[in-house]
Short mmCIF file of C-alpha atoms in Angstrom, two decimals:
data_model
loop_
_atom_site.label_atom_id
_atom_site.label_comp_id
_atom_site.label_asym_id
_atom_site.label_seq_id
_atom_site.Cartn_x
_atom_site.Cartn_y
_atom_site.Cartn_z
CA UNK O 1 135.22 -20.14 129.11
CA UNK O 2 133.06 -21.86 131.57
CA UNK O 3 133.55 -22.37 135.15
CA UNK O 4 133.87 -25.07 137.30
CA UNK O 5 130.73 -25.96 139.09
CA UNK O 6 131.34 -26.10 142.98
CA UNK O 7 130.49 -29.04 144.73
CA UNK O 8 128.35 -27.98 147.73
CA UNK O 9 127.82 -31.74 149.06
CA UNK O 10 129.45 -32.19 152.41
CA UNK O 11 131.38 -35.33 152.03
CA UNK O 12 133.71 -37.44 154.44
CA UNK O 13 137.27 -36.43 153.69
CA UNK O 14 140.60 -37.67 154.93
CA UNK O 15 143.07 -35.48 155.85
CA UNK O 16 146.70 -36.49 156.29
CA UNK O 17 148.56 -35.01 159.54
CA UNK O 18 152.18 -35.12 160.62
CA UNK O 19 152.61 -37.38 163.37
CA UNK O 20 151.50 -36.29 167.01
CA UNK O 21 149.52 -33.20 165.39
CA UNK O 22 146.38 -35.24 164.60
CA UNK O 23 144.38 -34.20 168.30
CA UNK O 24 145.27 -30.69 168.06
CA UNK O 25 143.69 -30.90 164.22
CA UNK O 26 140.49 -32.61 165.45
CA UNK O 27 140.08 -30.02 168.14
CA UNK O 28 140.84 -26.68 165.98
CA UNK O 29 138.16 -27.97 163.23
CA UNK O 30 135.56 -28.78 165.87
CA UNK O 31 136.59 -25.26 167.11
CA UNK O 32 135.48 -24.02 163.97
CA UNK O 33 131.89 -26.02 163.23
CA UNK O 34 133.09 -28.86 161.53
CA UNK O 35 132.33 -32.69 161.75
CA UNK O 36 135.39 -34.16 162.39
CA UNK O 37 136.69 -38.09 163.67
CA UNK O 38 139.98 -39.15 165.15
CA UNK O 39 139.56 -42.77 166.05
CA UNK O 40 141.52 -43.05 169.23
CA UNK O 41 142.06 -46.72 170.93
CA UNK O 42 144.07 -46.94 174.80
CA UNK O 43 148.09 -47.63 175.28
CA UNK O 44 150.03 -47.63 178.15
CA UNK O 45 152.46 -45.11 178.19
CA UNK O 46 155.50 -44.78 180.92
CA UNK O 47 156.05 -41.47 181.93
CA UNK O 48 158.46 -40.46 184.91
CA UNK O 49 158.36 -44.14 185.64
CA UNK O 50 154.88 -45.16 186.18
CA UNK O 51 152.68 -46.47 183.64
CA UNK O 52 149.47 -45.14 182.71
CA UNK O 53 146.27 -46.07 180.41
CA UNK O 54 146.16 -43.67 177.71
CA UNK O 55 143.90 -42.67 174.94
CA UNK O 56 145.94 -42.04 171.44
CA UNK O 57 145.19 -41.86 168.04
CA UNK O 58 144.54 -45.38 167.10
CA UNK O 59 145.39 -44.26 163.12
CA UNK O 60 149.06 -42.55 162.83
CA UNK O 61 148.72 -39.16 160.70
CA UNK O 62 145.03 -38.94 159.61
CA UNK O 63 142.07 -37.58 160.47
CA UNK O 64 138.38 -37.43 159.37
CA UNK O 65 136.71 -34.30 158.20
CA UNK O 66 133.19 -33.64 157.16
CA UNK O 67 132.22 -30.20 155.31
CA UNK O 68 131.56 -29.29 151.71
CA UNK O 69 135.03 -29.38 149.81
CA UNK O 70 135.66 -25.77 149.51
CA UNK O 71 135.13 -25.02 152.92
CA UNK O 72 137.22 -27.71 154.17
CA UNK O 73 139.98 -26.53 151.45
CA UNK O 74 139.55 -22.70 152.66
CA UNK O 75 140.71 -24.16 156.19
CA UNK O 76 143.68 -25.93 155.03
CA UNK O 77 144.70 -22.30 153.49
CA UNK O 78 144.88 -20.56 156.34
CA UNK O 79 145.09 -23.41 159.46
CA UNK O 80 149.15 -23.22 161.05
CA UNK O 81 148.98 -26.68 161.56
CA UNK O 82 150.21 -29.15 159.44
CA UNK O 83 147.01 -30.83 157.21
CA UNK O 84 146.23 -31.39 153.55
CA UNK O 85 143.84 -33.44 151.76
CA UNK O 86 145.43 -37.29 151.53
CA UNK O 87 144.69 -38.46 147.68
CA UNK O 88 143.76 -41.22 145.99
CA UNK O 89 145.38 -42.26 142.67
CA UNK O 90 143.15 -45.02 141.78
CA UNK O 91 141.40 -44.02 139.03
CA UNK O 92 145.19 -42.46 137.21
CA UNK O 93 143.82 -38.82 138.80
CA UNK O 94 145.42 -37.87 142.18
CA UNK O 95 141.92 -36.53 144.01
CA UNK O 96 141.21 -35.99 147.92
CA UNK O 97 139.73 -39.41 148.81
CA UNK O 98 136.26 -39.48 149.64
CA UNK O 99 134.67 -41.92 152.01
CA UNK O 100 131.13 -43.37 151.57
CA UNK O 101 128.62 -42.16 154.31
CA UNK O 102 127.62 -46.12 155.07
CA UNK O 103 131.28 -46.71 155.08
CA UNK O 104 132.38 -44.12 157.49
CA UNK O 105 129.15 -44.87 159.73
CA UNK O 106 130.86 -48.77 159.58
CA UNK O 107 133.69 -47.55 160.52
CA UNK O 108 133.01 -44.89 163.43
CA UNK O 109 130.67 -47.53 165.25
CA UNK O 110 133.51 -50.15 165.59
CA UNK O 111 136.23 -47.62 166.43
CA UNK O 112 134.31 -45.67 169.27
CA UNK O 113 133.98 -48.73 171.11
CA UNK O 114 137.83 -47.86 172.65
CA UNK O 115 137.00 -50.09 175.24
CA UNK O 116 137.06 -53.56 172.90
CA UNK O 117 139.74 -55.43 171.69
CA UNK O 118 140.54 -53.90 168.16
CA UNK O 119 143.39 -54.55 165.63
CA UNK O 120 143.57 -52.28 163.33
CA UNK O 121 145.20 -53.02 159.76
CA UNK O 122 146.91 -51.20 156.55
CA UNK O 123 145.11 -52.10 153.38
CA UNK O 124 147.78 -53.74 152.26
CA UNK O 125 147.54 -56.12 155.04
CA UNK O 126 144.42 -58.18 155.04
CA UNK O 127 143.04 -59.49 152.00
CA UNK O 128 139.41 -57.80 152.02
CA UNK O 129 137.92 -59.33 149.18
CA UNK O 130 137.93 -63.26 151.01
CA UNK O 131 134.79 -63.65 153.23
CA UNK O 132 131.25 -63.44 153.71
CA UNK O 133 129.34 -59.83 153.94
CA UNK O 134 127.43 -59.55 157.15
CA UNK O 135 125.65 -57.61 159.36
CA UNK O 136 125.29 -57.41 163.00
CA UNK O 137 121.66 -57.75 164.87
CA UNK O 138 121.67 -56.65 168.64
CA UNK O 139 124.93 -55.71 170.87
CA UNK O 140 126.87 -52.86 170.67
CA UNK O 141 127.47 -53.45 166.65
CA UNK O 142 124.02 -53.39 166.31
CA UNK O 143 123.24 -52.93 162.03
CA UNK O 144 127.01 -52.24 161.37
CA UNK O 145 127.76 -54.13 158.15
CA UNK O 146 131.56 -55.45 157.14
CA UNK O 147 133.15 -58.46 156.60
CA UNK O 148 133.71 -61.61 158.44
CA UNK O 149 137.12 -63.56 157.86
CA UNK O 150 140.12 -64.91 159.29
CA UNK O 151 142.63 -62.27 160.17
CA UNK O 152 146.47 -62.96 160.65
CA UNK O 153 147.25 -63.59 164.24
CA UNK O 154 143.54 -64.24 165.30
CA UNK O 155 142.43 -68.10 166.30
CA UNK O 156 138.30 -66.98 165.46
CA UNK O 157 136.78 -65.48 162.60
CA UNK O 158 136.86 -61.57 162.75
CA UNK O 159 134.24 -58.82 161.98
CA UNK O 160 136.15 -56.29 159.41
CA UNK O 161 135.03 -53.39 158.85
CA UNK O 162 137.26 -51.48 156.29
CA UNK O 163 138.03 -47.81 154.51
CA UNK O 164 139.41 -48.29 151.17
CA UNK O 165 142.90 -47.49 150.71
CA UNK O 166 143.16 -46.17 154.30
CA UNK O 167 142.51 -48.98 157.15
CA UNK O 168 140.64 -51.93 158.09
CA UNK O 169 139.52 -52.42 161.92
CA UNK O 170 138.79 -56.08 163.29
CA UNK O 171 137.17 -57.50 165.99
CA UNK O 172 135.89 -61.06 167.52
CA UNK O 173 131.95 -61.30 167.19
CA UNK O 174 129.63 -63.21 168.59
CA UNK O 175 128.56 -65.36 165.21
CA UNK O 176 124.63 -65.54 166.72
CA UNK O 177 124.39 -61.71 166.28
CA UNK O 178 125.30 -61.84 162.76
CA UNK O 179 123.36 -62.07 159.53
CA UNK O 180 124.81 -62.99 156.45
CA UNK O 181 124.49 -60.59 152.87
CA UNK O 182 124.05 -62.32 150.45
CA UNK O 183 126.13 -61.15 147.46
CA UNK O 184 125.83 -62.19 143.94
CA UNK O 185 128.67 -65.55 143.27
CA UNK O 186 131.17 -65.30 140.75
CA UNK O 187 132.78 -68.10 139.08
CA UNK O 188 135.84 -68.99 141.27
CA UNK O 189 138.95 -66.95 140.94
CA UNK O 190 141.01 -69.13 142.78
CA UNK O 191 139.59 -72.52 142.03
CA UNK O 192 142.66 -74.12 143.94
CA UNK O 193 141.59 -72.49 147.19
CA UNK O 194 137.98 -72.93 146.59
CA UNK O 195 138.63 -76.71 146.08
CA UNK O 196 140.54 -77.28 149.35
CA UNK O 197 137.82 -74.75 151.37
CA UNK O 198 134.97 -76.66 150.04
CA UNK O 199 136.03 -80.01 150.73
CA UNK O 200 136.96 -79.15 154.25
CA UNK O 201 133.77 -77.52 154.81
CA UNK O 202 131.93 -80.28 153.44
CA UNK O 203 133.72 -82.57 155.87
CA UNK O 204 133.04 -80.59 158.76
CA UNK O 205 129.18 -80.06 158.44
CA UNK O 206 128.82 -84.28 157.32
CA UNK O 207 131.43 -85.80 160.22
CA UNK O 208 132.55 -83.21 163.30
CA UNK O 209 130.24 -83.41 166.16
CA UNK O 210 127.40 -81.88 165.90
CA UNK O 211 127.20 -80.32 169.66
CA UNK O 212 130.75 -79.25 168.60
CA UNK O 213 129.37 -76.93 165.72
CA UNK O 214 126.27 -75.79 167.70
CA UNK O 215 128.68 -74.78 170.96
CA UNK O 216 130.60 -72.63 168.79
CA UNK O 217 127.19 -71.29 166.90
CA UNK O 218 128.65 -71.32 163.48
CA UNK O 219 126.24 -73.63 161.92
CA UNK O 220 124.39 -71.18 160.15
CA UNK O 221 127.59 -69.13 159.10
CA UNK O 222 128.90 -72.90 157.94
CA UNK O 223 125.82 -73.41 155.97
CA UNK O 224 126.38 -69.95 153.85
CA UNK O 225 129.85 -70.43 153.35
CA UNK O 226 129.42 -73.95 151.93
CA UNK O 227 126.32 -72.97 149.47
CA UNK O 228 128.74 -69.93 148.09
CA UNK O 229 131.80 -71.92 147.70
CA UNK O 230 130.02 -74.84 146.21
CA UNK O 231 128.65 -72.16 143.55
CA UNK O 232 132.18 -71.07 142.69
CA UNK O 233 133.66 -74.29 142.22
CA UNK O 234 130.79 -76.48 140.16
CA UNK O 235 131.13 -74.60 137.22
CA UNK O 236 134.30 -76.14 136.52
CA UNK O 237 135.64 -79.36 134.87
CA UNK O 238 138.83 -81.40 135.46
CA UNK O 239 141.28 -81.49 132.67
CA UNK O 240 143.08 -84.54 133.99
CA UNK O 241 141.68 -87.45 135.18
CA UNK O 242 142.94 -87.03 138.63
CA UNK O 243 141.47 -83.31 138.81
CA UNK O 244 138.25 -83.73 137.47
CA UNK O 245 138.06 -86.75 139.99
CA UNK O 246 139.39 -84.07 143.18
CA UNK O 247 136.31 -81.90 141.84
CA UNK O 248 134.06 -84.47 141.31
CA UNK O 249 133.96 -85.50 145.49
CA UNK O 250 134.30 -82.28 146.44
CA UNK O 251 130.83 -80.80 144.75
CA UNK O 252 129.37 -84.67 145.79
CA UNK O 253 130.40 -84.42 149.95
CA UNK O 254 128.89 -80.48 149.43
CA UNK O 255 125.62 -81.62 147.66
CA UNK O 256 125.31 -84.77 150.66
CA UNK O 257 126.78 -81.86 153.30
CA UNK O 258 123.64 -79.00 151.89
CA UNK O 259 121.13 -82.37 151.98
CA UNK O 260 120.96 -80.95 148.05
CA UNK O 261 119.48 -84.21 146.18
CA UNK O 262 121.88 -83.72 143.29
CA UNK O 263 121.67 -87.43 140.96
CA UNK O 264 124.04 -85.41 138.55
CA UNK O 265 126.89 -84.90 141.39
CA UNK O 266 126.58 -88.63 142.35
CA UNK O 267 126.75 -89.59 138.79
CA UNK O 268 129.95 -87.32 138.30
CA UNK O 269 131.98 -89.06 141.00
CA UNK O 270 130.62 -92.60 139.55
CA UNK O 271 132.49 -91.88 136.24
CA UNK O 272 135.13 -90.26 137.83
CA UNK O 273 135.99 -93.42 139.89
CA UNK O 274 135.70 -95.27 136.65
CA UNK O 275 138.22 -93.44 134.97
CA UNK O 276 140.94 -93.80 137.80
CA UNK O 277 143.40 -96.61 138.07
CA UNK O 278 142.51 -99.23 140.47
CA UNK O 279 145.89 -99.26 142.43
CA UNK O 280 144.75 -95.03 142.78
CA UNK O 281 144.60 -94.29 146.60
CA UNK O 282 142.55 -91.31 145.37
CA UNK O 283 140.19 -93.95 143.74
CA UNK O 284 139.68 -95.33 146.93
CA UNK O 285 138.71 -92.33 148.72
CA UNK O 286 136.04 -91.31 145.94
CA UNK O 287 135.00 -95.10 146.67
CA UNK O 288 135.37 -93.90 150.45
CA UNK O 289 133.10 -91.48 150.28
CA UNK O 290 130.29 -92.97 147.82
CA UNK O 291 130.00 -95.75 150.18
CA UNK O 292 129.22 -93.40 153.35
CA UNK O 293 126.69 -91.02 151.64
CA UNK O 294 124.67 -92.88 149.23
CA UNK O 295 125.20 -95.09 151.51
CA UNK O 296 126.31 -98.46 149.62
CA UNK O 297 127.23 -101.67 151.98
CA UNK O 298 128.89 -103.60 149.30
CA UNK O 299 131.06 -101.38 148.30
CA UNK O 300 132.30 -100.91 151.86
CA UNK O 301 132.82 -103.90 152.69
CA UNK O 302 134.87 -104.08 149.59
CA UNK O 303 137.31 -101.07 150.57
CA UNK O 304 137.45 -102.89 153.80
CA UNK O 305 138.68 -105.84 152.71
CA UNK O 306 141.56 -103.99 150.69
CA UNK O 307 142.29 -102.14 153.52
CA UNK O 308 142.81 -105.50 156.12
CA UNK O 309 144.84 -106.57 153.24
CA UNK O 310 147.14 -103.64 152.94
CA UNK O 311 148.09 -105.24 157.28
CA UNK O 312 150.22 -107.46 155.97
CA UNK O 313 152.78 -105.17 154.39
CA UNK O 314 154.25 -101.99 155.94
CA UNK O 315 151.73 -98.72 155.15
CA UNK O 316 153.00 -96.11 153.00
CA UNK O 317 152.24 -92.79 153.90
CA UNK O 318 149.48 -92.46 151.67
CA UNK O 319 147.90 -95.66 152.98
CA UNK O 320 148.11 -94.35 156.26
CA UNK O 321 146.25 -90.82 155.60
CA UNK O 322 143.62 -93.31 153.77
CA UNK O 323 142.94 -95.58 157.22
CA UNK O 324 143.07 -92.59 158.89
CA UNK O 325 140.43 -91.46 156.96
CA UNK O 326 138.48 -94.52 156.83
CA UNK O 327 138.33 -93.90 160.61
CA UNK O 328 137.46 -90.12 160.75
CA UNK O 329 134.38 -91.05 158.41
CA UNK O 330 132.81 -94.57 159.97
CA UNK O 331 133.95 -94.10 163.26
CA UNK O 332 136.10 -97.44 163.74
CA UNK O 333 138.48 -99.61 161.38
CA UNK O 334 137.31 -101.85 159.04
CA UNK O 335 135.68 -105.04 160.89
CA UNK O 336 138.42 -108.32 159.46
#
């Protein structure tokens, strides 16, 4: 019978710890030679009435051990403290998870900074997969790479950096230190989401204030995120008249919003209008939109006069989201 071939790579491992044991871990394997993390983050703890600023263990029961495997397992053997190798069951086969070297440098460069404003998440409670790749170019970050999204409870786009199966960190970045990654673009997954994110982005970039975008230096970051959600949705067709027509404007405002001279997108929403009722308030706001970015005259003087019309009858809902509309995109009402 053969043996088993050792592996003699040293690898990041995580090692689970019962709960207030995970210092005096850290310490007895840096003791003994090994590379070891504990990210720790400040609380204020009350003791004998006062309050004080305290460094703690910013992850609950785990802690980060670098060594070949045998070695590490030789110390779990014979260590009195409570430690053993936390698994993964992925791939069907419970084995000690292993964390990438870029993903553990990631990781260690955000957490050491105790001093910033961190949340840190369970992997079950951020959705990872939604946002742009990026990398970070000067600061204190400087060349760590993660994600940038929207995080629950935070206003501002996050950096997230993340550990597979064990926890995700986030913190606010300054968007003119970041670069985006750019990442191959699948077709869309959630084309529902997609469809409302690109038509909102589209909006922004061709009617907010410009100064607006620049103050907040996302324009570049708005850009990206436009091109790669355009990609995901424009493969697709609408099966109903009314969904091919929502697609339709969408990929048109993103083509006008990316200056992308795209005849087939303007074409699209042409037939798209055609095959819509005339009484459709959705109709009108392909019209809407045609008129602005081509731009066409006639035909907005033509909305315009249906809208003055609509003034002698109480709005509906609908035809008050449309002359709100109307507003947002020409700036005024519709001259009588």
């Amino acid at each position: 019978m053969g043996t088993a071939e050792k592996d003699e790579t040293a690898r990041w491992y995580v090692l689970s710890a019962n709960y207030r044991n995970e210092v005096k871990i850290r310490d007895d394997l840096r003791r003994l030679g090994f590379n070891c993390y504990l990210p720790m983050r400040y609380e204020l703890k009350e003791r004998r009435g006062t309050k004080r600023r305290l460094l703690v263990p910013a992850i609950n029961g785990m802690v980060f051990v670098k060594n070949i495997k045998s070695a590490i397992e030789e110390y779990l053997v014979t260590t009195k403290l409570p430690a053993y190798f936390r698994m993964s069951g992925i791939s069907g086969q419970k084995k000690p998870i292993v964390v990438p070297d870029r993903d553990m440098e990631n990781f260690m460069r955000v957490t050491q900074q105790v001093e910033e404003n961190l949340t840190y998440f369970q992997p079950d409670e951020i959705k990872l997969r939604v946002g742009d790749k990026i990398r970070v170019h000067g600061g204190i970050f400087d060349g760590v790479e993660g994600v940038l999204m929207r995080v629950p409870g935070k206003r501002s786009r996050q950096l997230v950096v993340s550990i597979p199966e064990i926890s995700a960190v986030a913190v606010s970045l300054s968007p003119e230190v970041v670069e985006l990654v750019d990442q191959p673009v699948m077709k869309s997954a959630d084309i529902d989401g997609d469809l409302k994110s690109l038509s909102e982005l589209a909006f922004r970039k061709l009617f907010a204030a410009p100064d607006r975008i620049s103050q907040e230096n996302e324009y570049n970051i708005l850009v990206h995120e436009l091109r790669r959600t355009l990609q995901r949705v424009q493969p697709f067709k609408g099966y109903t008249a009314q969904r091919e027509a929502e697609l339709a404007l969408a990929v048109f405002m993103a083509t006008k919003a990316l200056d992308v001279d795209d005849q087939q997108a303007a074409e699209r929403l042409k037939a798209a209008i055609g095959s819509l009722k005339d009484t459709s308030i959705l109709r009108l706001r392909l019209q809407l939109y045609y008129a602005a970015l081509i731009p066409d005259a006639a035909l907005k003087a033509v909305i315009g006069e249906k809208l003055n019309g609509w003034m002698k009858a109480p709005l509906s809902a609908q035809q008050r989201r449309f002359k709100e509309e109307w507003n947002q995109v020409f700036g005024q009402p519709p001259q009588p």
